[in-house]
Amino acid sequence: MELASMSDVARAAGVSAATVSRALRGEPGVSDATRRYVTEVAERMRYAIARDASSLAGGRRYAVGVLTAEGGRGDLLAGAEAALRDAGYDVLLYVLRDRAAFFERLPPARRVDGLVALGVTLSADETGALAGLDVPLVEAGQDDPHDALRVAADHLVSLGHRDVALVLTEDADESYDDVLVAAGLATRPEWTLWSSPTVAGGEQAVEVLFDGGGRPPTAIVTAHAAVAIGVLLRLRRDGRDVPRDVSIVSLDDCELVRTVGVTAVEGAWRDRGARAATSLLTTLGVRAPDTAATVRSLVGGSVAVPGGRV
Amino acid sequence: MELASMSDVARAAGVSAATVSRALRGEPGVSDATRRYVTEVAERMRYAIARDASSLAGGRRYAVGVLTAEGGRGDLLAGAEAALRDAGYDVLLYVLRDRAAFFERLPPARRVDGLVALGVTLSADETGALAGLDVPLVEAGQDDPHDALRVAADHLVSLGHRDVALVLTEDADESYDDVLVAAGLATRPEWTLWSSPTVAGGEQAVEVLFDGGGRPPTAIVTAHAAVAIGVLLRLRRDGRDVPRDVSIVSLDDCELVRTVGVTAVEGAWRDRGARAATSLLTTLGVRAPDTAATVRSLVGGSVAVPGGRV
DNA sequence: CTGTTAGCGCCTTCAA
DNA sequence: TTGAAGGCGCTAACAG
């Protein structure tokens, strides 16, 4: 038993293939009754369109290529995939290993309608090579976590925290303090630190925050997951209880922080991927389904009211 | 300037399209000279085959669908992608979110030559639904980490460890002890534990290993990354130095353990993904490139000679 | 609103 | 060893 083709459906429905095509794609020029009937017949026959043929005839491929780095973030990818699939696009995955070879051979050539680069920073030459494919390209990854910080700050404030320290990684700027201020928090210069995006960076940040003579914060927000882990480890080693003595929030949500139990702002990375995909879809003229629905909330157990019990 | 099509190449080379097709695909029936010339012309024109047309005409799609779970392992995916791409196959990514909808609508229908399920356990019904696609399916994820344990055990033995404890997760069986024996280690019943695949599980394992009256091990091997983290945290909290007092090896290599600095057996997950893909390719009749080249070694800093300094 | 007619770019017979 | 012809399943003009 072969899979049903469009002409099979047409025959079964007693119409022409063109009508089936129009009906199924929601094209105008088909009566409601016909469209309904054809749709029903197609479903009953479990008809699945042959994209190859469709692409060949229509010129559009209904596929986008997603470029990721080896060891890239899975949630970035998942977010993009979700948005693309919801829009009816196939997702061709390209994991960049041998970059030179990739940009030389350009495997996505003639295979995709657009490209999304997720968490890979493209050089000018590489961007130029991709331009040869003659399809739109969207890059994601340079986005900043202001939104996530907003969520975290609001939550901490609602719990009564007033003394919140911020451990940023190198690519951040002072504008993050503004978010804290907007949330109703007082900022202090010594509570905004920069560290390397590593566990060691987090450990050092704790030293700075608690060794100086100043008042120690009741909560620490980190921009990077590894830093959050470092903060946690150092606080514990110093005999401080998390979250009783100090709360921790990671703006960077990943398997790592979840497993260790650090509270993180959820969905930030998924969002980025989805936004990139949506942006590309818009360029492609597709009215992309709303992405705003992504949940952004806190998960984890490293946050409590300041100085008290949970 | 449009992209060159096969007939463009044919015209430029002064041959028929059929000859170009045969030459480029390595089909027999073309003189060496012609093949070389055609290949050269195609390269010069930067010809890229239109897969849509190729699939339509040839019946094979040169694409396989990869099913992954949301939040699935990136390295499993990367391993599969590498193997598939090396074999000239496109990789269609399907992140399973709404499983019911996925198996009802079956988006890969008529789009792939085969399916690889990575880290998703398929129910009988789901497998049945996929069978309707009439393409081969390979699942990966149930593989066991005996190989990784072998690497870890050999390394620990070479450092002089004799007392090695094993913290397995629920899906493991006693056969792991055999690997330790083969590596020249003495096993003891109380040194083989089962725990939940969580940080808490690792912490509890340490309690059991060190609170009992028996001799404590000098090294702990865990099958799961989160467990390794738990072991590390608990040992530290108990005032034991890692790796001076106790070495830790995680058979499960991931961002998590690397970031925290736990030694892990590298490449295990990549390998699984690649093996699954290779297996599928074999089913598809493709002589898959050798995957054995994947490095399997130890990375990280949580291992030292027993009882001594590094 | 619906059907008919041509291809889309390639692979696969079949002849030469 | 090569070329010519047909068709894969669908969409996009055209007619009705």
PDB file of N, CA and C (backbone and C1' of nucleotides) in Angstrom, chain A residues 6 21 25 47 53-54 57, chain D residues 8-14:
ATOM      1  N   MET A   6      -1.381  13.346  -4.249  1.00  0.00           N
ATOM      2  CA  MET A   6      -2.417  14.358  -4.401  1.00  0.00           C
ATOM      3  C   MET A   6      -3.453  13.952  -5.447  1.00  0.00           C
ATOM      4  N   SER A  21      -4.901  20.917  -4.327  1.00  0.00           N
ATOM      5  CA  SER A  21      -3.756  21.748  -3.953  1.00  0.00           C
ATOM      6  C   SER A  21      -4.242  23.050  -3.342  1.00  0.00           C
ATOM      7  N   ARG A  25      -3.987  24.096   0.741  1.00  0.00           N
ATOM      8  CA  ARG A  25      -3.081  25.169   1.128  1.00  0.00           C
ATOM      9  C   ARG A  25      -3.814  26.418   1.594  1.00  0.00           C
ATOM     10  N   TYR A  47      -3.361  11.601   3.798  1.00  0.00           N
ATOM     11  CA  TYR A  47      -2.497  12.199   2.770  1.00  0.00           C
ATOM     12  C   TYR A  47      -1.431  13.095   3.397  1.00  0.00           C
ATOM     13  N   ALA A  53       8.204  17.612  -4.376  1.00  0.00           N
ATOM     14  CA  ALA A  53       7.460  18.030  -5.562  1.00  0.00           C
ATOM     15  C   ALA A  53       6.934  19.446  -5.377  1.00  0.00           C
ATOM     16  N   SER A  54       6.430  19.691  -4.191  1.00  0.00           N
ATOM     17  CA  SER A  54       5.894  21.013  -3.904  1.00  0.00           C
ATOM     18  C   SER A  54       6.964  22.079  -4.084  1.00  0.00           C
ATOM     19  N   ALA A  57       7.932  22.604  -7.784  1.00  0.00           N
ATOM     20  CA  ALA A  57       6.945  23.334  -8.562  1.00  0.00           C
ATOM     21  C   ALA A  57       6.769  24.760  -8.064  1.00  0.00           C
TER      22      ALA A  57
ATOM     23  P    DC D   8       4.750   9.468 -13.153  1.00  0.00           P
ATOM     24  O5'  DC D   8       5.422   9.744 -11.735  1.00  0.00           O
ATOM     25  C5'  DC D   8       6.469   8.927 -11.217  1.00  0.00           C
ATOM     26  C4'  DC D   8       7.284   9.750 -10.231  1.00  0.00           C
ATOM     27  C3'  DC D   8       6.424  10.704  -9.405  1.00  0.00           C
ATOM     28  O3'  DC D   8       6.213  10.108  -8.109  1.00  0.00           O
ATOM     29  C1'  DC D   8       8.387  11.812 -10.320  1.00  0.00           C
ATOM     30  P    DG D   9       4.725   9.832  -7.626  1.00  0.00           P
ATOM     31  O5'  DG D   9       4.250  11.265  -7.107  1.00  0.00           O
ATOM     32  C5'  DG D   9       4.955  11.883  -6.032  1.00  0.00           C
ATOM     33  C4'  DG D   9       4.593  13.348  -5.987  1.00  0.00           C
ATOM     34  C3'  DG D   9       3.092  13.635  -5.894  1.00  0.00           C
ATOM     35  O3'  DG D   9       2.885  14.415  -4.734  1.00  0.00           O
ATOM     36  C1'  DG D   9       4.102  14.960  -7.566  1.00  0.00           C
ATOM     37  P    DC D  10       1.532  15.114  -4.399  1.00  0.00           P
ATOM     38  O5'  DC D  10       1.773  16.590  -4.930  1.00  0.00           O
ATOM     39  C5'  DC D  10       2.720  17.403  -4.245  1.00  0.00           C
ATOM     40  C4'  DC D  10       3.088  18.598  -5.080  1.00  0.00           C
ATOM     41  C3'  DC D  10       2.012  19.675  -5.166  1.00  0.00           C
ATOM     42  O3'  DC D  10       2.348  20.739  -4.275  1.00  0.00           O
ATOM     43  C1'  DC D  10       3.071  19.252  -7.289  1.00  0.00           C
ATOM     44  P    DT D  11       1.338  21.901  -4.016  1.00  0.00           P
ATOM     45  O5'  DT D  11       1.694  22.929  -5.179  1.00  0.00           O
ATOM     46  C5'  DT D  11       2.976  23.539  -5.177  1.00  0.00           C
ATOM     47  C4'  DT D  11       3.115  24.462  -6.363  1.00  0.00           C
ATOM     48  C3'  DT D  11       2.133  25.632  -6.416  1.00  0.00           C
ATOM     49  O3'  DT D  11       2.885  26.778  -6.838  1.00  0.00           O
ATOM     50  C1'  DT D  11       1.999  24.401  -8.417  1.00  0.00           C
ATOM     51  P    DA D  12       2.273  28.220  -6.755  1.00  0.00           P
ATOM     52  O5'  DA D  12       2.215  28.601  -8.299  1.00  0.00           O
ATOM     53  C5'  DA D  12       3.382  28.441  -9.100  1.00  0.00           C
ATOM     54  C4'  DA D  12       3.052  28.798 -10.526  1.00  0.00           C
ATOM     55  C3'  DA D  12       2.174  30.034 -10.669  1.00  0.00           C
ATOM     56  O3'  DA D  12       2.609  30.788 -11.796  1.00  0.00           O
ATOM     57  C1'  DA D  12       1.069  28.154 -11.589  1.00  0.00           C
ATOM     58  P    DA D  13       2.123  32.305 -11.965  1.00  0.00           P
ATOM     59  O5'  DA D  13       0.573  32.157 -12.312  1.00  0.00           O
ATOM     60  C5'  DA D  13       0.030  32.827 -13.439  1.00  0.00           C
ATOM     61  C4'  DA D  13       0.431  32.152 -14.710  1.00  0.00           C
ATOM     62  C3'  DA D  13      -0.539  32.460 -15.839  1.00  0.00           C
ATOM     63  O3'  DA D  13       0.156  32.980 -16.978  1.00  0.00           O
ATOM     64  C1'  DA D  13      -0.561  30.099 -15.296  1.00  0.00           C
ATOM     65  P    DC D  14      -0.613  33.826 -18.041  1.00  0.00           P
ATOM     66  O5'  DC D  14      -1.292  32.692 -18.916  1.00  0.00           O
ATOM     67  C5'  DC D  14      -2.646  32.814 -19.208  1.00  0.00           C
ATOM     68  C4'  DC D  14      -3.194  31.445 -19.512  1.00  0.00           C
ATOM     69  C3'  DC D  14      -4.613  31.531 -20.064  1.00  0.00           C
ATOM     70  O3'  DC D  14      -4.605  31.247 -21.450  1.00  0.00           O
ATOM     71  C1'  DC D  14      -4.419  29.888 -18.319  1.00  0.00           C
TER      72       DC D  14
END
